[in-house]
Amino acid sequence: MRKVIASAVGLIFAGGVAATTASAVENQFGGYWRTRAFVQDEFNQDGESYGRIDSRTRLYYTAKFNDEFKFVNKFEFDYNWGSEPLGDVGTDGTVFEIKHSYADFTLGNVRTKLGIQGYTIARGFIFDDDFAGIVVAPKFGNVSPSFGYISEKTEDGGGYDYTEGIAFFQVGVQVSDNLNLTPYFIYYSADEGTSVDSEGVVTPEGDWDSFYFGADFNLKMDVGSVWGSLIYNGGDYGDDDIRAFLGALGVDAGIAHGQVFYATGDDDPTDGDMEAFVDPIGAWYYWSEIMGYGIFDNQVSTGSYADGATNIFAVNAGVTVKPADKLTFTADLWYAMLAENDINGEDELGLEVDGKLTYALMDNMNIDAVLAYLVSGDATGDEDVFESGVRLSLKF
């Protein structure tokens, strides 16, 4: 395996590195691998079921020069069994993905990550993805501010004149040993397309120019923990003013857990006010198995949002038990509905039951078995939705 990792790293250093420099580098290796088999039925309410077996390999290599400077790389290979270009008979595919490649360095008390990396803002309600950009994080005792830029499009000249992406600033405050508070401000700009009239005049259609102001908190107590997020979304979309918000609250009390979240929808698209919470590009908040992606993250049921949260109310209650040292069982009950009716005047997504069994086959290797069933509401469709699957995963 390390020979494979070393070969991948060689592509990154194709320009050549002096032997005297390489000898001073501490080489750190790691990775992740998984294979899944799953079936999803009635997700699109078309009477059809979908199933596949797929695999993913991630190889991590970090060149650590010293405690203040390292160069981080993550490579990925994805394939569906029996499909080109990598999973067909003969394999030998040319699939090679670079997930991360960034410099991580600290000058004084300021840590900077520059390049292709991952980041999470507001638990994924605003952003949880990989991107090209920069994150700067000074450290001042119990206060940890961070700011950066997530690039969606950045070109100027040659017929292009725009900068689209997410600029953010947040401050982590360790209020006490048990309480952490993180207020943040995010600005999101994006061009959603243009139109051309009969005279050749180009007019933007629905440009996003939105901002978010909010805070997360995490509270630890003797009986468990509580977390929450509250976000106000303002700005404008084209000629419409954005006035929206999102709230989420969760608890974890050992064997029991639960959460609830609400993101506003737009009750009248013609009134000049957009009241639906805006999902920036890169927003991913996973929740239930069927309505919220879950561990198979292939598709969601009809009517439910696909990535970030908008026009949704969802509530969850669940339990996690360990009947044996290597065995964990998790059961969850979810109810979800739209905050505002859909175009058919419906709002109920349904009641979902999820079960997941996890067994540690050996150190660092787990197998998960999942069963999920959604009793469809009118906003989902007439047919109930079903999902089942297994996943074998390894971390090293």
C-alpha positions as CSV (number, residue, x, y, z in Angstrom):
1,M,0.0,0.0,0.0
2,R,2.8,2.4,0.8
3,K,4.3,1.9,-2.6
4,V,1.0,3.1,-4.1
5,I,1.0,6.1,-1.8
6,A,4.6,6.9,-2.7
7,S,3.7,6.7,-6.4
8,A,0.8,9.1,-6.0
9,V,3.0,11.5,-4.1
10,G,5.6,11.4,-6.9
11,L,3.1,13.0,-9.2
12,I,2.8,15.9,-6.9
13,F,6.5,16.4,-6.7
14,A,7.1,15.8,-10.4
15,G,9.1,19.0,-10.6
16,G,11.8,17.4,-8.4
17,V,12.9,18.0,-4.9
18,A,16.5,18.0,-3.8
19,A,17.6,14.9,-1.8
20,T,19.1,17.0,0.9
21,T,15.7,18.7,1.4
22,A,13.7,15.5,1.3
23,S,15.9,13.9,3.9
24,A,14.8,16.5,6.4
25,V,11.1,15.8,5.9
26,E,9.0,13.6,8.1
27,N,6.7,11.5,5.9
28,Q,3.3,10.8,7.3
29,F,0.9,8.3,5.6
30,G,-2.7,7.4,6.2
31,G,-6.0,6.8,4.4
32,Y,-9.5,5.5,4.2
33,W,-11.2,2.7,2.2
34,R,-14.7,1.5,1.9
35,T,-17.0,-0.7,-0.2
36,R,-20.8,-0.4,-0.1
37,A,-23.7,-2.3,-1.5
38,F,-27.1,-0.8,-1.3
39,V,-30.6,-0.8,-2.8
40,Q,-33.0,2.3,-2.9
41,D,-36.6,1.8,-3.8
42,E,-39.2,4.5,-4.8
43,F,-36.8,7.4,-4.1
44,N,-38.1,9.1,-7.3
45,Q,-41.7,7.8,-7.0
46,D,-41.4,6.2,-10.4
47,G,-41.9,2.5,-9.4
48,E,-38.3,1.8,-10.0
49,S,-35.5,0.7,-7.6
50,Y,-31.8,1.5,-7.8
51,G,-28.9,-0.5,-6.5
52,R,-25.1,-0.7,-6.9
53,I,-21.9,-1.7,-5.4
54,D,-19.2,0.9,-5.2
55,S,-15.8,1.5,-3.6
56,R,-13.6,4.4,-2.6
57,T,-10.0,4.6,-1.7
58,R,-8.4,7.7,-0.1
59,L,-4.6,7.9,0.4
60,Y,-3.2,10.6,2.6
61,Y,0.4,11.9,2.5
62,T,1.8,14.8,4.6
63,A,5.3,16.2,4.3
64,K,6.0,17.6,7.8
65,F,9.0,19.9,7.7
66,N,8.6,21.0,11.4
67,D,5.9,21.7,13.9
68,E,5.0,24.9,12.2
69,F,5.0,23.8,8.5
70,K,3.6,20.9,6.6
71,F,2.3,20.1,3.1
72,V,-0.9,18.1,3.2
73,N,-2.2,15.9,0.3
74,K,-5.2,13.6,0.0
75,F,-5.9,11.5,-3.1
76,E,-9.0,9.6,-4.0
77,F,-10.1,6.8,-6.4
78,D,-13.9,6.1,-6.8
79,Y,-15.5,3.4,-8.9
80,N,-18.8,1.5,-9.3
81,W,-18.3,-2.2,-9.7
82,G,-18.8,-3.2,-13.4
83,S,-18.6,0.3,-14.7
84,E,-16.0,2.2,-16.7
85,P,-13.5,3.7,-16.4
86,L,-12.1,1.9,-13.3
87,G,-14.6,-0.7,-12.1
88,D,-15.1,-2.7,-15.4
89,V,-13.4,-6.0,-16.3
90,G,-9.7,-5.3,-16.8
91,T,-9.9,-2.3,-14.5
92,D,-6.7,-0.2,-15.3
93,G,-8.8,3.0,-15.2
94,T,-7.2,6.4,-15.4
95,V,-9.2,7.8,-12.4
96,F,-7.0,9.9,-10.1
97,E,-8.6,12.6,-8.0
98,I,-6.8,15.2,-5.8
99,K,-9.1,16.0,-2.9
100,H,-6.7,18.2,-0.9
101,S,-3.3,19.8,-1.5
102,Y,-2.4,22.7,0.7
103,A,0.3,24.3,2.7
104,D,-0.3,24.5,6.4
105,F,2.0,26.9,8.2
106,T,2.1,28.8,11.4
107,L,3.8,32.2,11.8
108,G,3.8,33.4,15.4
109,N,0.3,32.6,16.6
110,V,-1.3,32.7,13.2
111,R,-2.0,29.5,11.4
112,T,-2.7,29.6,7.6
113,K,-4.0,26.9,5.2
114,L,-3.5,27.8,1.6
115,G,-4.7,25.6,-1.4
116,I,-7.2,22.9,-1.9
117,Q,-8.7,21.9,1.5
118,G,-11.9,21.2,3.4
119,Y,-13.8,23.3,5.8
120,T,-17.1,23.4,7.8
121,I,-19.2,26.4,8.6
122,A,-22.3,26.3,10.9
123,R,-22.3,22.5,11.1
124,G,-22.7,22.2,7.3
125,F,-25.9,24.3,7.1
126,I,-23.8,27.0,5.3
127,F,-20.7,25.0,4.1
128,D,-19.1,21.6,4.4
129,D,-17.0,20.7,1.4
130,D,-13.7,20.9,-0.3
131,F,-12.5,24.1,-2.1
132,A,-9.6,26.1,-3.4
133,G,-9.0,29.1,-1.1
134,I,-7.4,30.2,2.1
135,V,-8.2,30.0,5.8
136,V,-6.3,32.1,8.4
137,A,-6.7,31.3,12.1
138,P,-4.9,33.4,14.8
139,K,-4.9,32.1,18.4
140,F,-5.5,34.3,21.4
141,G,-5.9,32.2,24.5
142,N,-9.5,31.1,24.8
143,V,-10.5,33.1,21.7
144,S,-9.8,31.6,18.2
145,P,-10.9,33.7,15.3
146,S,-10.7,32.5,11.7
147,F,-11.4,34.1,8.4
148,G,-11.0,33.1,4.8
149,Y,-12.2,32.9,1.3
150,I,-13.8,29.9,-0.5
151,S,-13.6,30.3,-4.2
152,E,-16.4,29.4,-6.6
153,K,-15.2,31.4,-9.6
154,T,-12.3,33.8,-9.7
155,E,-11.4,35.3,-13.0
156,D,-10.8,38.8,-14.1
157,G,-9.9,39.8,-17.7
158,G,-10.1,38.0,-21.0
159,G,-13.9,38.6,-21.2
160,Y,-14.5,37.6,-17.6
161,D,-15.1,40.1,-14.8
162,Y,-16.4,38.4,-11.6
163,T,-15.4,37.0,-8.3
164,E,-17.9,34.5,-6.8
165,G,-17.5,32.6,-3.6
166,I,-17.9,32.7,0.2
167,A,-16.0,35.1,2.5
168,F,-16.3,34.2,6.1
169,F,-15.2,35.4,9.6
170,Q,-16.0,33.4,12.8
171,V,-14.7,33.5,16.4
172,G,-14.5,30.5,18.6
173,V,-14.8,31.5,22.2
174,Q,-14.2,29.0,25.0
175,V,-16.5,30.6,27.5
176,S,-15.9,27.9,30.2
177,D,-14.7,24.3,30.4
178,N,-18.2,23.3,29.5
179,L,-19.4,25.9,27.0
180,N,-18.1,26.9,23.6
181,L,-19.6,29.7,21.5
182,T,-18.9,30.5,17.8
183,P,-20.5,33.6,16.3
184,Y,-19.9,34.1,12.6
185,F,-20.5,36.4,9.6
186,I,-20.5,35.0,6.0
187,Y,-20.9,36.8,2.7
188,Y,-21.9,34.8,-0.4
189,S,-21.8,36.1,-3.9
190,A,-22.8,34.2,-7.1
191,D,-24.0,34.8,-10.6
192,E,-26.9,32.4,-11.4
193,G,-26.9,33.1,-15.1
194,T,-27.7,35.7,-17.8
195,S,-30.2,36.4,-20.5
196,V,-29.7,38.1,-23.9
197,D,-32.5,40.2,-25.4
198,S,-33.2,40.8,-29.2
199,E,-30.7,43.7,-29.1
200,G,-27.9,41.6,-27.6
201,V,-28.1,43.2,-24.2
202,V,-26.9,40.8,-21.5
203,T,-28.9,40.9,-18.2
204,P,-28.1,39.0,-15.1
205,E,-30.8,36.7,-13.8
206,G,-31.0,36.0,-10.1
207,D,-27.6,37.0,-8.8
208,W,-27.1,36.0,-5.2
209,D,-25.7,38.7,-2.9
210,S,-26.5,37.3,0.5
211,F,-25.0,37.4,4.0
212,Y,-25.4,35.2,7.1
213,F,-25.1,36.3,10.7
214,G,-25.3,33.7,13.4
215,A,-23.8,31.6,16.1
216,D,-23.2,28.0,17.2
217,F,-22.9,26.8,20.8
218,N,-21.8,23.5,22.4
219,L,-22.6,22.8,26.0
220,K,-21.4,19.8,28.0
221,M,-23.1,18.7,31.1
222,D,-22.9,15.7,33.5
223,V,-25.9,14.1,31.9
224,G,-25.0,14.8,28.3
225,S,-24.4,17.6,25.8
226,V,-26.5,20.2,24.0
227,W,-25.7,21.9,20.7
228,G,-27.5,24.6,18.8
229,S,-27.3,27.0,15.8
230,L,-29.2,30.2,14.9
231,I,-28.6,31.9,11.6
232,Y,-30.2,35.0,10.0
233,N,-29.9,35.2,6.2
234,G,-30.2,38.6,4.5
235,G,-29.2,40.3,1.3
236,D,-30.8,40.1,-2.1
237,Y,-31.5,37.7,-5.0
238,G,-32.0,39.6,-8.2
239,D,-34.6,42.2,-7.3
240,D,-35.9,40.3,-4.3
241,D,-34.8,41.0,-0.7
242,I,-33.8,38.0,1.3
243,R,-35.3,37.7,4.8
244,A,-34.8,34.2,6.1
245,F,-33.5,32.3,9.1
246,L,-32.5,28.8,10.3
247,G,-32.6,27.3,13.8
248,A,-31.3,24.0,15.0
249,L,-31.0,22.3,18.4
250,G,-29.7,18.9,19.4
251,V,-29.1,16.8,22.5
252,D,-27.0,13.7,23.3
253,A,-27.7,12.0,26.6
254,G,-25.7,8.9,26.3
255,I,-28.2,6.2,25.2
256,A,-30.7,8.8,23.9
257,H,-30.2,11.6,21.3
258,G,-32.4,13.9,19.3
259,Q,-32.4,17.1,17.2
260,V,-34.8,19.5,15.6
261,F,-34.1,22.1,12.9
262,Y,-36.2,24.6,10.9
263,A,-35.3,26.6,7.8
264,T,-37.7,29.1,6.4
265,G,-39.4,28.7,3.0
266,D,-40.9,31.3,0.7
267,D,-44.7,31.6,1.0
268,D,-45.1,34.0,-2.0
269,P,-42.5,34.1,-4.8
270,T,-44.1,37.3,-6.3
271,D,-44.1,39.6,-3.3
272,G,-40.5,40.9,-3.7
273,D,-39.3,39.2,-0.5
274,M,-37.4,35.9,-0.6
275,E,-38.1,34.3,2.7
276,A,-36.5,30.9,1.8
277,F,-33.2,30.2,3.5
278,V,-30.5,30.4,0.8
279,D,-28.2,27.4,0.4
280,P,-24.7,28.5,-0.6
281,I,-22.8,26.2,-2.9
282,G,-21.1,23.6,-0.8
283,A,-23.8,23.5,1.9
284,W,-24.2,19.9,3.1
285,Y,-26.1,18.8,6.2
286,Y,-26.6,15.1,6.4
287,W,-29.4,13.8,8.7
288,S,-31.8,10.9,8.1
289,E,-31.0,8.0,5.8
290,I,-33.7,8.5,3.2
291,M,-34.8,12.2,3.4
292,G,-31.3,13.5,4.4
293,Y,-28.7,11.4,2.4
294,G,-27.4,9.3,5.3
295,I,-24.3,7.0,4.9
296,F,-25.1,6.0,1.3
297,D,-25.5,9.7,0.2
298,N,-26.6,8.8,-3.4
299,Q,-30.0,10.6,-3.5
300,V,-32.8,11.8,-1.3
301,S,-36.5,11.1,-1.5
302,T,-38.8,13.2,-3.6
303,G,-39.6,16.6,-2.1
304,S,-36.8,16.7,0.4
305,Y,-33.9,19.2,-0.2
306,A,-30.7,17.7,-1.7
307,D,-27.9,19.5,0.1
308,G,-28.2,22.5,2.4
309,A,-31.3,23.1,4.5
310,T,-34.1,25.2,3.1
311,N,-37.9,25.2,3.5
312,I,-37.8,22.3,6.0
313,F,-38.9,21.4,9.5
314,A,-37.5,18.1,10.9
315,V,-37.5,16.5,14.3
316,N,-35.6,13.4,15.5
317,A,-35.5,11.0,18.5
318,G,-33.1,8.1,18.7
319,V,-31.2,5.6,20.8
320,T,-27.7,4.2,20.7
321,V,-26.9,1.0,22.6
322,K,-23.9,-1.3,22.8
323,P,-25.1,-4.9,23.4
324,A,-21.5,-6.1,23.1
325,D,-18.0,-4.6,23.2
326,K,-17.7,-4.5,19.4
327,L,-21.3,-4.1,18.5
328,T,-23.3,-0.8,18.3
329,F,-27.0,-0.4,17.4
330,T,-28.6,2.9,16.5
331,A,-32.3,3.5,15.9
332,D,-33.8,6.8,14.8
333,L,-37.3,8.1,14.2
334,W,-37.6,11.2,12.0
335,Y,-40.6,13.3,11.1
336,A,-40.2,16.0,8.4
337,M,-42.4,18.5,6.6
338,L,-42.0,21.5,4.4
339,A,-42.0,24.9,6.1
340,E,-44.2,26.2,3.2
341,N,-46.4,24.2,0.9
342,D,-45.1,23.0,-2.4
343,I,-46.6,23.9,-5.8
344,N,-49.3,21.2,-5.3
345,G,-50.3,22.7,-1.9
346,E,-48.7,19.8,0.1
347,D,-46.2,20.0,3.0
348,E,-45.8,16.6,4.7
349,L,-42.7,14.7,3.7
350,G,-43.3,11.7,6.1
351,L,-42.3,9.6,9.0
352,E,-39.0,7.7,8.7
353,V,-37.5,4.9,10.7
354,D,-33.8,4.1,10.5
355,G,-31.8,1.3,12.0
356,K,-28.0,0.9,11.8
357,L,-25.9,-2.0,13.2
358,T,-22.1,-1.4,13.4
359,Y,-19.7,-4.2,14.2
360,A,-15.9,-3.8,14.7
361,L,-14.4,-6.7,12.7
362,M,-10.9,-5.8,13.8
363,D,-8.9,-2.7,14.7
364,N,-9.8,0.1,12.3
365,M,-12.2,-2.0,10.3
366,N,-16.0,-1.8,10.7
367,I,-19.0,-3.2,9.0
368,D,-22.3,-1.2,9.0
369,A,-25.7,-2.7,8.1
370,V,-28.6,-0.2,7.4
371,L,-32.3,-0.5,7.1
372,A,-34.6,2.5,6.5
373,Y,-38.2,3.0,5.7
374,L,-40.2,6.2,5.0
375,V,-43.9,6.3,5.3
376,S,-44.4,8.9,2.6
377,G,-46.4,12.1,3.2
378,D,-48.3,13.9,0.4
379,A,-45.3,16.1,-0.5
380,T,-43.2,13.0,-1.1
381,G,-45.7,10.9,-3.1
382,D,-48.1,7.9,-2.9
383,E,-45.5,5.2,-2.5
384,D,-43.5,4.5,0.7
385,V,-39.7,4.6,0.3
386,F,-37.2,1.9,1.3
387,E,-33.4,1.6,1.6
388,S,-31.1,-1.2,2.7
389,G,-27.4,-1.7,2.4
390,V,-24.0,-2.7,4.0
391,R,-20.7,-0.8,4.2
392,L,-17.3,-2.2,5.0
393,S,-14.8,0.5,5.9
394,L,-11.2,0.8,7.0
395,K,-9.2,3.7,8.4
396,F,-5.4,3.8,8.8
